[in-house]
mmCIF file of C-alpha atoms in Angstrom:
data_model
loop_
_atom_site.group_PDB
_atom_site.id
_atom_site.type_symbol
_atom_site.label_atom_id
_atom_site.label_comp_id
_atom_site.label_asym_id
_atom_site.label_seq_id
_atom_site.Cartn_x
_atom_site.Cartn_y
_atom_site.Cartn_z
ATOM 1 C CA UNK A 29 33.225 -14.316 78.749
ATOM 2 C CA UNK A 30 34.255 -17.932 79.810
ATOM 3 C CA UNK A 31 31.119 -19.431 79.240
ATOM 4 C CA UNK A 32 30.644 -17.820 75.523
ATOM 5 C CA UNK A 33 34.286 -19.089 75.016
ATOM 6 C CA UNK A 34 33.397 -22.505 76.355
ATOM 7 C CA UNK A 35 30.000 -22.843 74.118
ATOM 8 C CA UNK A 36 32.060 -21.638 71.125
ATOM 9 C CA UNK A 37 34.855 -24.400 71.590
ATOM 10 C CA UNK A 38 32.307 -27.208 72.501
ATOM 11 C CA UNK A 39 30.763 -26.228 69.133
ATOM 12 C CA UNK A 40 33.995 -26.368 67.483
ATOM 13 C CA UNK A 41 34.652 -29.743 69.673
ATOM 14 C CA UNK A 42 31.308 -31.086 68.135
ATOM 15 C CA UNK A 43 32.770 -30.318 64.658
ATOM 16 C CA UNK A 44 35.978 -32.101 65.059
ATOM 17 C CA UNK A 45 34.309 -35.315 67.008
ATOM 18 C CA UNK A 46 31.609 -35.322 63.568
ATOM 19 C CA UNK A 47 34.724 -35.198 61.817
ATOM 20 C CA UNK A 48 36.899 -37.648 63.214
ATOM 21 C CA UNK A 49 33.963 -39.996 63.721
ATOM 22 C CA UNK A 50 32.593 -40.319 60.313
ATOM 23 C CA UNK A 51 36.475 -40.507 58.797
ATOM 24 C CA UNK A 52 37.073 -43.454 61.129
ATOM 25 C CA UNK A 53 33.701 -45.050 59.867
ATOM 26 C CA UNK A 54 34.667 -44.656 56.524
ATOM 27 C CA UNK A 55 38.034 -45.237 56.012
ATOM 28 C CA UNK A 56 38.763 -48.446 57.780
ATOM 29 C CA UNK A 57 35.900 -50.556 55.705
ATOM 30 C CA UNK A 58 37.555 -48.502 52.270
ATOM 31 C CA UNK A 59 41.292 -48.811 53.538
ATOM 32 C CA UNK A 60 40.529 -52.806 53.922
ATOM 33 C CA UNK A 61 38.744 -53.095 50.403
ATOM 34 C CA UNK A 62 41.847 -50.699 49.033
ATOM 35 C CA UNK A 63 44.194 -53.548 50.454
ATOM 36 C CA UNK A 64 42.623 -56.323 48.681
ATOM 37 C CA UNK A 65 42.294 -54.518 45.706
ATOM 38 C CA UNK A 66 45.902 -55.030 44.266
ATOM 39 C CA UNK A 67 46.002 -58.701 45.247
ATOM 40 C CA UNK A 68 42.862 -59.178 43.746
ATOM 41 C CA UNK A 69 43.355 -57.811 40.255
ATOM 42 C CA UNK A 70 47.281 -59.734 40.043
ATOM 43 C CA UNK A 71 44.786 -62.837 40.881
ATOM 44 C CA UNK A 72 43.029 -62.069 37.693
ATOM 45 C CA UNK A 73 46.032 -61.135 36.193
ATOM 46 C CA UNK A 74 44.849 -57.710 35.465
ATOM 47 C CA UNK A 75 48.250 -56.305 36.537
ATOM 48 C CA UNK A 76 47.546 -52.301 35.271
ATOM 49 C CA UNK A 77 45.079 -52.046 37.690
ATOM 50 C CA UNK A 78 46.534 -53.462 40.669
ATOM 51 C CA UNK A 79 49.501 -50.689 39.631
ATOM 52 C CA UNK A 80 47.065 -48.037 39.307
ATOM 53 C CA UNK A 81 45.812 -48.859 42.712
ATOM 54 C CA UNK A 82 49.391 -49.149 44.062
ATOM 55 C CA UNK A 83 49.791 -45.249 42.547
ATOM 56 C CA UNK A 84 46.591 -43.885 44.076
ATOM 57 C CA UNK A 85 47.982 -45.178 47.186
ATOM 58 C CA UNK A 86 51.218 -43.337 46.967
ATOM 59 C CA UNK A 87 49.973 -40.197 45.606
ATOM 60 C CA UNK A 88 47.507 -39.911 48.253
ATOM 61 C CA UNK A 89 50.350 -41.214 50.916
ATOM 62 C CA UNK A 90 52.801 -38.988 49.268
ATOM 63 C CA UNK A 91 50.790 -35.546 49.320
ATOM 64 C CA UNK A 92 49.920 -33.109 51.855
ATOM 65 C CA UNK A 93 46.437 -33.978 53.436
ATOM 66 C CA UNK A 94 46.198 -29.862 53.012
ATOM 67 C CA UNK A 95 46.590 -30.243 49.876
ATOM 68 C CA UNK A 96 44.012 -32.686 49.207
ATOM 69 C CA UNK A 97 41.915 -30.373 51.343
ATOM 70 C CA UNK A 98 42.150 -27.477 49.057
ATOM 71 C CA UNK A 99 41.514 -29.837 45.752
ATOM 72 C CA UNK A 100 38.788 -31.781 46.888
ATOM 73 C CA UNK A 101 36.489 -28.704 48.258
ATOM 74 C CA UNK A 102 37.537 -25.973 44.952
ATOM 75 C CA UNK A 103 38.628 -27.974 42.555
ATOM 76 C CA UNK A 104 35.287 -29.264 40.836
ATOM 77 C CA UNK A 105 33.919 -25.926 41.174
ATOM 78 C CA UNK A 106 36.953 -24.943 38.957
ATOM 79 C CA UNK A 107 36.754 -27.714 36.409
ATOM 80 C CA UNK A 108 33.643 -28.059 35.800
ATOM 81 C CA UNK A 109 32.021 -24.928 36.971
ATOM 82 C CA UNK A 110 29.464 -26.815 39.446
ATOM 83 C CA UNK A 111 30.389 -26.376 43.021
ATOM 84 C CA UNK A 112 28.853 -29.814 44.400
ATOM 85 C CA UNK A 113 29.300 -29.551 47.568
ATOM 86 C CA UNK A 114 26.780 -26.538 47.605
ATOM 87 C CA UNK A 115 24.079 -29.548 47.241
ATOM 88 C CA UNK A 116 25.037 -30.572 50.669
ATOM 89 C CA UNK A 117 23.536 -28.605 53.904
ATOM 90 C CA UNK A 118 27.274 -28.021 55.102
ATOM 91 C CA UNK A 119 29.426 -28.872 51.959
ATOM 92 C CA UNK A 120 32.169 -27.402 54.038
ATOM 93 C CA UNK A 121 32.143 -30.261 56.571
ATOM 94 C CA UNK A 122 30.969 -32.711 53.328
ATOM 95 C CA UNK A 123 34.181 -31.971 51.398
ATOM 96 C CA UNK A 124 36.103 -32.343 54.592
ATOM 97 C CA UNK A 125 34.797 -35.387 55.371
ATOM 98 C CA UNK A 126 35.570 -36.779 51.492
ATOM 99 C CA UNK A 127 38.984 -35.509 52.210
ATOM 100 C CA UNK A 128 40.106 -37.481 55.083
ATOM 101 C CA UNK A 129 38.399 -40.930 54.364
ATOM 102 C CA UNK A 130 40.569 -41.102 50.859
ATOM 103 C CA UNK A 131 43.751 -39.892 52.570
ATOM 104 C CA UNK A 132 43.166 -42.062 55.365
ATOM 105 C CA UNK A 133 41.707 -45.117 53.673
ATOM 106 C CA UNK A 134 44.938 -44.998 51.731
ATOM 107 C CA UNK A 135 47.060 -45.214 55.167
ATOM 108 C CA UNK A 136 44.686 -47.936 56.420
ATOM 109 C CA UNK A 137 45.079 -49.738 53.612
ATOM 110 C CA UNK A 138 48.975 -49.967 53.548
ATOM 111 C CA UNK A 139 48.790 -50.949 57.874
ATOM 112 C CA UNK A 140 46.519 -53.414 56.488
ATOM 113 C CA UNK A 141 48.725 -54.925 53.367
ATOM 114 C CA UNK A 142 51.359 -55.140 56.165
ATOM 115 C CA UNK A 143 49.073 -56.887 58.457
ATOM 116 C CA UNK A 144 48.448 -59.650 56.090
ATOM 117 C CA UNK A 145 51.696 -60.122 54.951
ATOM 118 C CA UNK A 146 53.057 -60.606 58.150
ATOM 119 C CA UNK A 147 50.774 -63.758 59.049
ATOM 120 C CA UNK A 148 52.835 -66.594 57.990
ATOM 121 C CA UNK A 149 51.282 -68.579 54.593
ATOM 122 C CA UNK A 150 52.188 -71.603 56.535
ATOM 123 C CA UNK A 151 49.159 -70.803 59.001
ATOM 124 C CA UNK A 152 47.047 -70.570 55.319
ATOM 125 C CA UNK A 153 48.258 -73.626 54.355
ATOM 126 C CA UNK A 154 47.333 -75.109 57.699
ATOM 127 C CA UNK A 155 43.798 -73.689 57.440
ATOM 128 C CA UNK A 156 44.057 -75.493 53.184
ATOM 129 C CA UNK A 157 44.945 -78.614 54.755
ATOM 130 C CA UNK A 158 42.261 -78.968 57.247
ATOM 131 C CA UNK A 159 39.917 -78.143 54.424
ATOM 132 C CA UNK A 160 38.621 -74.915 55.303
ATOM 133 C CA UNK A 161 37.509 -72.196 52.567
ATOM 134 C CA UNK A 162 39.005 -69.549 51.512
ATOM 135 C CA UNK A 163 36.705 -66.992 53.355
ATOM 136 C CA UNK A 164 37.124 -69.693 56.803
ATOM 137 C CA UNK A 165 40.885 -69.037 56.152
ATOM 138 C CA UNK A 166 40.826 -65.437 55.893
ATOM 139 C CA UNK A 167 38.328 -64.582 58.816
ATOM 140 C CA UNK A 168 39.288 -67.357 61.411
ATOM 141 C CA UNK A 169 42.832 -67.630 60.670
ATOM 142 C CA UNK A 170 44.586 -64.503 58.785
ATOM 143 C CA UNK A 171 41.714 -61.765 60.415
ATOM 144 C CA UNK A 172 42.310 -62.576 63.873
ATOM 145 C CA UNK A 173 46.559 -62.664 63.889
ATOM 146 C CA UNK A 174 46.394 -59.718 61.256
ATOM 147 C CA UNK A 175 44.373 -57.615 64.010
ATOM 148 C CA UNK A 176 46.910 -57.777 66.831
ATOM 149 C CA UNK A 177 49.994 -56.989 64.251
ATOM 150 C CA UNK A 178 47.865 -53.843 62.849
ATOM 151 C CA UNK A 179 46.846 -52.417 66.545
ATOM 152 C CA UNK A 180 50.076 -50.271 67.169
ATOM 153 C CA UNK A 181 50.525 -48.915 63.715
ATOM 154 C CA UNK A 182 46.516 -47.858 63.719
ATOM 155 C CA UNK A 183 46.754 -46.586 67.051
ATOM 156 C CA UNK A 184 49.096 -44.554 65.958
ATOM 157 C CA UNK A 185 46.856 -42.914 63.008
ATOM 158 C CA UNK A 186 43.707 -42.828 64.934
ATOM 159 C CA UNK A 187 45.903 -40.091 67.298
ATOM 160 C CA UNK A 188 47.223 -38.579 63.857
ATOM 161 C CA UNK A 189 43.503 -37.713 63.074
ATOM 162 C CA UNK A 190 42.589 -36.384 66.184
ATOM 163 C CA UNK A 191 45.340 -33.775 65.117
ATOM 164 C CA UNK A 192 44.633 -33.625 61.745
ATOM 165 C CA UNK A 193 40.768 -32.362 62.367
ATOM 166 C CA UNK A 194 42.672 -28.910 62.885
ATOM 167 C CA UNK A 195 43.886 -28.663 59.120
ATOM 168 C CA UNK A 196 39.548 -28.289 58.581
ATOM 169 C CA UNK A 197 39.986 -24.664 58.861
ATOM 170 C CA UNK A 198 41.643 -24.257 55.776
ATOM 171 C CA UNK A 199 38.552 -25.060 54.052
ATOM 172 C CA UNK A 200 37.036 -22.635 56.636
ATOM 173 C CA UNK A 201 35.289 -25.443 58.487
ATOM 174 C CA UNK A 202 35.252 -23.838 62.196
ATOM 175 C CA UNK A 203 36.335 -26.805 64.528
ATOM 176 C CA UNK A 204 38.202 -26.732 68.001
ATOM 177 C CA UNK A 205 41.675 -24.773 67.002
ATOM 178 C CA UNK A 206 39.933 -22.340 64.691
ATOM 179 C CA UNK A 207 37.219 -21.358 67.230
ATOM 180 C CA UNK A 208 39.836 -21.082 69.812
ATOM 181 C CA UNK A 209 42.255 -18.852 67.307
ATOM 182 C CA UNK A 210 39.079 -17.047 66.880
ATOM 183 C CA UNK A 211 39.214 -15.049 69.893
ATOM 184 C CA UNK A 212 42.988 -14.054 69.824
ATOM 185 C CA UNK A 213 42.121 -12.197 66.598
ATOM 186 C CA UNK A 214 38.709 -10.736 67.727
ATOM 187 C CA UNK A 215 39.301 -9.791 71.529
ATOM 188 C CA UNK A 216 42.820 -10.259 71.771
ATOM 189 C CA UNK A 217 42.829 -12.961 74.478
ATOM 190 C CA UNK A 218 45.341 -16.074 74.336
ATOM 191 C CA UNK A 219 43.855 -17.650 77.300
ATOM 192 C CA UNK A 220 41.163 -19.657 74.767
ATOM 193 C CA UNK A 221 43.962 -21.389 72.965
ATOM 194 C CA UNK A 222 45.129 -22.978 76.191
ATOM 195 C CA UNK A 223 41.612 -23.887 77.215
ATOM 196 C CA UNK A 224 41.368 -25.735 73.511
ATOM 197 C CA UNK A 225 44.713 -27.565 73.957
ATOM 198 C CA UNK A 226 43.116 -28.936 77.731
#
């Protein structure tokens, strides 16, 4: 019985590390671009869409990533009577996947905002006056003091989604916590849910 439970939660552990994996590789490129966004579009003075990004952010920020869940994986098969995450092998785990980059890309995006803001402009004026570019200001100057303001906060979320990968089984995705719950309800042992929380 202990090595069946053991295979059973290293498959759900493989399901959780795809999971958190492909969010991480994902969201942090999309939660930087989502940061730039606003800034961008007041540049070009095309304020409505910096808001609209701004609201995106907080309605994402602001909702249950269960929620989200739920919408993502039924709700196109609702509206528009396709179900497109049936074209993927494991749409499950596809629509999961979906799910977490946008919420998390949103909370990357506002650790990044903060980031950025907190790096002085006087260092970007320094960078101006010795005649560096714009792009030579932003990597060599605002990049590398931005990274060392944004490591707690991040740190912080990257542990958040290690937790998070549980809320999967709503969708019925079976990673670490579900195949662990999974034997309570089938054999009536609790000892697997203390093996999943080592």
């Amino acid at each position: 019985m202990f090595w069946t439970v053991t295979l059973s939660l290293l498959s759900g552990m493989g399901q959780l590390l795809k999971l958190f994996f492909l969010t991480l590789l994902f969201s942090l490129p999309l939660g930087l671009l989502i940061a730039f966004a606003p800034v961008s579009y007041t540049h070009l003075r095309c304020k409505p869409v910096s808001w609209l990004f701004n609201v995106i952010v907080w309605i994402i920020r602001g909702t249950p990533l269960m929620l989200q869940l739920i919408i993502i994986f039924y709700g196109p098969g609702k509206w528009f009577d396709n179900n497109i995450w049936a074209l993927f092998s494991d749409g499950r785990m596809a629509a999961c996947v979906v799910a977490f980059v946008i919420n998390y890309a949103c909370y990357f995006a506002v650790i990044y905002k903060g980031g950025i803001e907190g790096v002085p402009v006087g260092q970007q004026q320094a960078g101006q006056v010795l005649g560096m570019t714009k792009s030579q200001i932003f990597f060599k100057v605002t990049l590398l003091q931005m990274v060392k303001r944004i490591v707690p906060p991040m740190s912080n979320e990257i542990i958040t989604l290690v937790k998070d990968t549980s809320l999967a089984r709503i969708i019925a995705v079976t990673e670490l916590i579900k195949a662990g719950e999974s034997y309570m309800k089938s054999a009536g042992i609790v000892w697997p849910l203390f093996y999943t929380a080592v």
